[in-house]
């Protein structure tokens, strides 16, 4: 009986993770390849988008969201980010092919599971998954923190954000230190 209980607990992934959500068996049975999101590997996306803001990994939004983002570059969150049509097509293809609904990563799958079938948020911070994960942060830690300023500045607190890793153990909030949940 003890062996069966241990096996069931292990298969759920609960016994192997700090946040009870990232265990080996959990990833194996939900199909996720890795715990984070795929890192950005498209030089054109890194250059064109990453020159103005954090180059958000495509696996943080579904394809339908990226379609909306890329079709509105003339007013991209208050800025004109228009690009030549060929560049728009290349970047859009990259984003759609690597979007959360096409990714095999734990966080991408969780983001998709948090959305209704027709949801197409324009901001990662509008996804229910993101809201749940950031609900304990105070304005002092983020908005009123001059070294952070906004939840859209992932790399300000997530020390390995550029690699696609958003583990709680890697969070360092400027002026507050390591995140402890």
PDB file of C-alpha atoms in Angstrom:
ATOM      1  CA  UNK A   1       0.000   0.000   0.000  1.00  0.00           C
ATOM      2  CA  UNK A   2       2.845   2.398   0.859  1.00  0.00           C
ATOM      3  CA  UNK A   3       4.540   1.601  -2.442  1.00  0.00           C
ATOM      4  CA  UNK A   4       1.315   2.226  -4.378  1.00  0.00           C
ATOM      5  CA  UNK A   5       0.794   5.562  -2.583  1.00  0.00           C
ATOM      6  CA  UNK A   6       4.359   6.636  -3.305  1.00  0.00           C
ATOM      7  CA  UNK A   7       3.995   5.656  -6.962  1.00  0.00           C
ATOM      8  CA  UNK A   8       0.742   7.587  -7.345  1.00  0.00           C
ATOM      9  CA  UNK A   9       2.194  10.621  -5.618  1.00  0.00           C
ATOM     10  CA  UNK A  10       5.277  10.459  -7.823  1.00  0.00           C
ATOM     11  CA  UNK A  11       3.245  10.067 -10.997  1.00  0.00           C
ATOM     12  CA  UNK A  12       1.299  13.193 -10.126  1.00  0.00           C
ATOM     13  CA  UNK A  13       4.610  15.015  -9.930  1.00  0.00           C
ATOM     14  CA  UNK A  14       3.900  16.275  -6.419  1.00  0.00           C
ATOM     15  CA  UNK A  15       6.888  14.591  -4.793  1.00  0.00           C
ATOM     16  CA  UNK A  16       9.478  16.103  -7.058  1.00  0.00           C
ATOM     17  CA  UNK A  17       8.968  19.846  -7.050  1.00  0.00           C
ATOM     18  CA  UNK A  18       9.185  22.901  -4.862  1.00  0.00           C
ATOM     19  CA  UNK A  19       5.943  24.386  -6.189  1.00  0.00           C
ATOM     20  CA  UNK A  20       4.120  21.028  -6.472  1.00  0.00           C
ATOM     21  CA  UNK A  21       3.576  21.585 -10.181  1.00  0.00           C
ATOM     22  CA  UNK A  22       6.803  20.766 -11.981  1.00  0.00           C
ATOM     23  CA  UNK A  23       7.608  17.153 -11.222  1.00  0.00           C
ATOM     24  CA  UNK A  24       9.086  14.768 -13.754  1.00  0.00           C
ATOM     25  CA  UNK A  25       6.010  12.564 -13.973  1.00  0.00           C
ATOM     26  CA  UNK A  26       3.710  15.570 -14.129  1.00  0.00           C
ATOM     27  CA  UNK A  27       5.618  16.817 -17.184  1.00  0.00           C
ATOM     28  CA  UNK A  28       5.717  13.327 -18.645  1.00  0.00           C
ATOM     29  CA  UNK A  29       1.982  12.763 -18.377  1.00  0.00           C
ATOM     30  CA  UNK A  30       0.830  16.217 -19.446  1.00  0.00           C
ATOM     31  CA  UNK A  31       3.182  16.072 -22.422  1.00  0.00           C
ATOM     32  CA  UNK A  32       5.337  19.025 -21.445  1.00  0.00           C
ATOM     33  CA  UNK A  33       8.926  18.813 -22.665  1.00  0.00           C
ATOM     34  CA  UNK A  34      10.394  21.224 -20.123  1.00  0.00           C
ATOM     35  CA  UNK A  35       9.259  23.374 -17.214  1.00  0.00           C
ATOM     36  CA  UNK A  36       9.575  26.889 -18.651  1.00  0.00           C
ATOM     37  CA  UNK A  37       8.870  28.195 -22.130  1.00  0.00           C
ATOM     38  CA  UNK A  38      11.022  27.834 -25.215  1.00  0.00           C
ATOM     39  CA  UNK A  39      13.686  30.546 -25.369  1.00  0.00           C
ATOM     40  CA  UNK A  40      13.599  32.983 -28.277  1.00  0.00           C
ATOM     41  CA  UNK A  41      15.779  31.679 -31.095  1.00  0.00           C
ATOM     42  CA  UNK A  42      14.777  33.934 -33.985  1.00  0.00           C
ATOM     43  CA  UNK A  43      17.416  36.623 -34.682  1.00  0.00           C
ATOM     44  CA  UNK A  44      14.991  38.828 -36.616  1.00  0.00           C
ATOM     45  CA  UNK A  45      12.448  38.784 -33.775  1.00  0.00           C
ATOM     46  CA  UNK A  46      15.204  39.482 -31.247  1.00  0.00           C
ATOM     47  CA  UNK A  47      16.451  42.426 -33.310  1.00  0.00           C
ATOM     48  CA  UNK A  48      13.150  44.006 -34.326  1.00  0.00           C
ATOM     49  CA  UNK A  49      11.129  43.418 -31.162  1.00  0.00           C
ATOM     50  CA  UNK A  50      13.867  43.003 -28.582  1.00  0.00           C
ATOM     51  CA  UNK A  51      15.403  46.368 -29.473  1.00  0.00           C
ATOM     52  CA  UNK A  52      12.407  48.123 -27.857  1.00  0.00           C
ATOM     53  CA  UNK A  53      11.246  45.743 -25.127  1.00  0.00           C
ATOM     54  CA  UNK A  54      11.859  42.367 -23.554  1.00  0.00           C
ATOM     55  CA  UNK A  55      11.628  39.794 -26.367  1.00  0.00           C
ATOM     56  CA  UNK A  56       8.652  37.881 -24.980  1.00  0.00           C
ATOM     57  CA  UNK A  57       8.784  34.193 -25.743  1.00  0.00           C
ATOM     58  CA  UNK A  58       6.085  33.152 -28.237  1.00  0.00           C
ATOM     59  CA  UNK A  59       5.031  30.387 -25.835  1.00  0.00           C
ATOM     60  CA  UNK A  60       3.615  32.989 -23.447  1.00  0.00           C
ATOM     61  CA  UNK A  61       0.571  33.701 -25.662  1.00  0.00           C
ATOM     62  CA  UNK A  62      -1.618  31.646 -27.997  1.00  0.00           C
ATOM     63  CA  UNK A  63      -1.305  32.035 -31.769  1.00  0.00           C
ATOM     64  CA  UNK A  64      -4.586  33.989 -31.952  1.00  0.00           C
ATOM     65  CA  UNK A  65      -3.065  36.614 -29.629  1.00  0.00           C
ATOM     66  CA  UNK A  66       0.118  36.912 -31.678  1.00  0.00           C
ATOM     67  CA  UNK A  67      -2.007  37.336 -34.801  1.00  0.00           C
ATOM     68  CA  UNK A  68      -3.757  40.301 -33.152  1.00  0.00           C
ATOM     69  CA  UNK A  69      -0.478  41.797 -31.913  1.00  0.00           C
ATOM     70  CA  UNK A  70       1.192  41.560 -35.314  1.00  0.00           C
ATOM     71  CA  UNK A  71      -1.830  42.923 -37.186  1.00  0.00           C
ATOM     72  CA  UNK A  72      -1.803  46.111 -35.107  1.00  0.00           C
ATOM     73  CA  UNK A  73       1.806  47.266 -35.296  1.00  0.00           C
ATOM     74  CA  UNK A  74       0.776  50.778 -36.350  1.00  0.00           C
ATOM     75  CA  UNK A  75      -0.454  51.200 -32.746  1.00  0.00           C
ATOM     76  CA  UNK A  76       1.625  48.702 -30.777  1.00  0.00           C
ATOM     77  CA  UNK A  77       0.769  49.600 -27.184  1.00  0.00           C
ATOM     78  CA  UNK A  78       0.865  53.302 -28.049  1.00  0.00           C
ATOM     79  CA  UNK A  79       3.882  53.145 -30.373  1.00  0.00           C
ATOM     80  CA  UNK A  80       4.210  52.834 -34.129  1.00  0.00           C
ATOM     81  CA  UNK A  81       6.143  49.591 -34.620  1.00  0.00           C
ATOM     82  CA  UNK A  82       5.359  49.065 -38.300  1.00  0.00           C
ATOM     83  CA  UNK A  83       7.784  46.898 -40.245  1.00  0.00           C
ATOM     84  CA  UNK A  84       8.166  46.019 -43.916  1.00  0.00           C
ATOM     85  CA  UNK A  85       5.600  43.361 -44.941  1.00  0.00           C
ATOM     86  CA  UNK A  86       8.267  40.680 -45.442  1.00  0.00           C
ATOM     87  CA  UNK A  87       9.568  41.225 -41.894  1.00  0.00           C
ATOM     88  CA  UNK A  88       6.025  41.160 -40.485  1.00  0.00           C
ATOM     89  CA  UNK A  89       5.374  37.861 -42.284  1.00  0.00           C
ATOM     90  CA  UNK A  90       8.629  36.271 -41.088  1.00  0.00           C
ATOM     91  CA  UNK A  91       8.159  37.340 -37.470  1.00  0.00           C
ATOM     92  CA  UNK A  92       4.472  36.396 -37.490  1.00  0.00           C
ATOM     93  CA  UNK A  93       5.326  32.932 -38.818  1.00  0.00           C
ATOM     94  CA  UNK A  94       7.880  32.483 -36.038  1.00  0.00           C
ATOM     95  CA  UNK A  95       5.435  33.638 -33.352  1.00  0.00           C
ATOM     96  CA  UNK A  96       2.569  31.481 -34.607  1.00  0.00           C
ATOM     97  CA  UNK A  97       4.699  28.347 -35.005  1.00  0.00           C
ATOM     98  CA  UNK A  98       6.048  28.717 -31.459  1.00  0.00           C
ATOM     99  CA  UNK A  99       2.950  30.075 -29.709  1.00  0.00           C
ATOM    100  CA  UNK A 100       1.655  28.576 -26.463  1.00  0.00           C
ATOM    101  CA  UNK A 101      -0.905  26.422 -28.266  1.00  0.00           C
ATOM    102  CA  UNK A 102       1.889  24.857 -30.339  1.00  0.00           C
ATOM    103  CA  UNK A 103       4.522  24.605 -27.606  1.00  0.00           C
ATOM    104  CA  UNK A 104       5.505  21.565 -25.600  1.00  0.00           C
ATOM    105  CA  UNK A 105       6.547  23.410 -22.440  1.00  0.00           C
ATOM    106  CA  UNK A 106       4.914  23.383 -19.013  1.00  0.00           C
ATOM    107  CA  UNK A 107       4.202  27.105 -18.699  1.00  0.00           C
ATOM    108  CA  UNK A 108       2.868  27.322 -22.241  1.00  0.00           C
ATOM    109  CA  UNK A 109       0.470  24.476 -21.511  1.00  0.00           C
ATOM    110  CA  UNK A 110      -0.620  26.100 -18.252  1.00  0.00           C
ATOM    111  CA  UNK A 111      -1.222  29.412 -19.982  1.00  0.00           C
ATOM    112  CA  UNK A 112      -3.392  27.661 -22.563  1.00  0.00           C
ATOM    113  CA  UNK A 113      -5.262  25.756 -19.847  1.00  0.00           C
ATOM    114  CA  UNK A 114      -6.051  29.059 -18.121  1.00  0.00           C
ATOM    115  CA  UNK A 115      -7.691  30.546 -21.227  1.00  0.00           C
ATOM    116  CA  UNK A 116     -11.147  30.003 -22.655  1.00  0.00           C
ATOM    117  CA  UNK A 117     -11.164  28.676 -26.219  1.00  0.00           C
ATOM    118  CA  UNK A 118     -11.899  32.106 -27.702  1.00  0.00           C
ATOM    119  CA  UNK A 119      -9.621  34.216 -25.465  1.00  0.00           C
ATOM    120  CA  UNK A 120      -6.991  36.209 -27.347  1.00  0.00           C
ATOM    121  CA  UNK A 121      -5.323  38.482 -24.788  1.00  0.00           C
ATOM    122  CA  UNK A 122      -3.006  41.129 -26.194  1.00  0.00           C
ATOM    123  CA  UNK A 123      -0.926  41.204 -23.041  1.00  0.00           C
ATOM    124  CA  UNK A 124       0.711  38.285 -21.276  1.00  0.00           C
ATOM    125  CA  UNK A 125      -0.236  40.011 -18.032  1.00  0.00           C
ATOM    126  CA  UNK A 126      -3.933  39.582 -18.980  1.00  0.00           C
ATOM    127  CA  UNK A 127      -3.803  35.787 -18.958  1.00  0.00           C
ATOM    128  CA  UNK A 128      -5.424  34.124 -15.935  1.00  0.00           C
ATOM    129  CA  UNK A 129      -2.248  32.082 -15.402  1.00  0.00           C
ATOM    130  CA  UNK A 130      -0.094  35.217 -15.195  1.00  0.00           C
ATOM    131  CA  UNK A 131      -2.586  36.949 -12.899  1.00  0.00           C
ATOM    132  CA  UNK A 132      -2.625  33.946 -10.554  1.00  0.00           C
ATOM    133  CA  UNK A 133       1.179  33.734 -10.447  1.00  0.00           C
ATOM    134  CA  UNK A 134       1.618  37.469  -9.739  1.00  0.00           C
ATOM    135  CA  UNK A 135      -1.350  38.084  -7.424  1.00  0.00           C
ATOM    136  CA  UNK A 136       0.744  38.449  -4.259  1.00  0.00           C
ATOM    137  CA  UNK A 137       2.944  41.251  -5.573  1.00  0.00           C
ATOM    138  CA  UNK A 138       2.400  44.673  -4.053  1.00  0.00           C
ATOM    139  CA  UNK A 139       2.576  47.988  -5.915  1.00  0.00           C
ATOM    140  CA  UNK A 140       5.721  48.721  -3.897  1.00  0.00           C
ATOM    141  CA  UNK A 141       7.399  45.659  -5.411  1.00  0.00           C
ATOM    142  CA  UNK A 142       6.418  46.411  -9.001  1.00  0.00           C
ATOM    143  CA  UNK A 143       4.670  49.594 -10.138  1.00  0.00           C
ATOM    144  CA  UNK A 144       6.198  51.877  -7.498  1.00  0.00           C
ATOM    145  CA  UNK A 145       9.596  50.174  -7.683  1.00  0.00           C
ATOM    146  CA  UNK A 146      11.844  52.318  -9.927  1.00  0.00           C
ATOM    147  CA  UNK A 147      13.933  49.256 -10.826  1.00  0.00           C
ATOM    148  CA  UNK A 148      10.866  47.310 -11.983  1.00  0.00           C
ATOM    149  CA  UNK A 149       8.046  49.721 -12.909  1.00  0.00           C
ATOM    150  CA  UNK A 150       5.768  47.184 -14.577  1.00  0.00           C
ATOM    151  CA  UNK A 151       5.028  43.477 -14.678  1.00  0.00           C
ATOM    152  CA  UNK A 152       5.871  43.680 -18.383  1.00  0.00           C
ATOM    153  CA  UNK A 153       9.570  43.961 -17.502  1.00  0.00           C
ATOM    154  CA  UNK A 154      10.072  40.236 -16.902  1.00  0.00           C
ATOM    155  CA  UNK A 155      13.844  40.387 -16.668  1.00  0.00           C
ATOM    156  CA  UNK A 156      13.723  42.925 -13.831  1.00  0.00           C
ATOM    157  CA  UNK A 157      12.798  40.140 -11.387  1.00  0.00           C
ATOM    158  CA  UNK A 158      13.048  36.843 -13.263  1.00  0.00           C
ATOM    159  CA  UNK A 159      16.806  36.363 -13.421  1.00  0.00           C
ATOM    160  CA  UNK A 160      16.635  33.743 -16.180  1.00  0.00           C
ATOM    161  CA  UNK A 161      13.684  35.133 -18.143  1.00  0.00           C
ATOM    162  CA  UNK A 162      15.685  35.401 -21.359  1.00  0.00           C
ATOM    163  CA  UNK A 163      16.289  31.646 -21.301  1.00  0.00           C
ATOM    164  CA  UNK A 164      12.572  30.935 -20.877  1.00  0.00           C
ATOM    165  CA  UNK A 165      12.894  29.987 -17.210  1.00  0.00           C
ATOM    166  CA  UNK A 166      10.465  31.661 -14.807  1.00  0.00           C
ATOM    167  CA  UNK A 167      11.018  29.456 -11.766  1.00  0.00           C
ATOM    168  CA  UNK A 168      10.076  30.979  -8.415  1.00  0.00           C
ATOM    169  CA  UNK A 169      13.516  30.021  -7.085  1.00  0.00           C
ATOM    170  CA  UNK A 170      15.119  32.383  -9.636  1.00  0.00           C
ATOM    171  CA  UNK A 171      13.128  35.499  -8.707  1.00  0.00           C
ATOM    172  CA  UNK A 172      15.023  38.462  -7.243  1.00  0.00           C
ATOM    173  CA  UNK A 173      12.838  41.542  -6.772  1.00  0.00           C
ATOM    174  CA  UNK A 174      15.050  44.659  -6.739  1.00  0.00           C
ATOM    175  CA  UNK A 175      15.009  46.191  -3.279  1.00  0.00           C
ATOM    176  CA  UNK A 176      13.138  43.194  -1.829  1.00  0.00           C
ATOM    177  CA  UNK A 177      15.428  40.250  -2.546  1.00  0.00           C
ATOM    178  CA  UNK A 178      14.552  36.659  -3.316  1.00  0.00           C
ATOM    179  CA  UNK A 179      10.873  35.835  -3.699  1.00  0.00           C
ATOM    180  CA  UNK A 180       9.504  33.609  -0.978  1.00  0.00           C
ATOM    181  CA  UNK A 181       6.008  32.270  -1.448  1.00  0.00           C
TER     182      UNK A 181
END
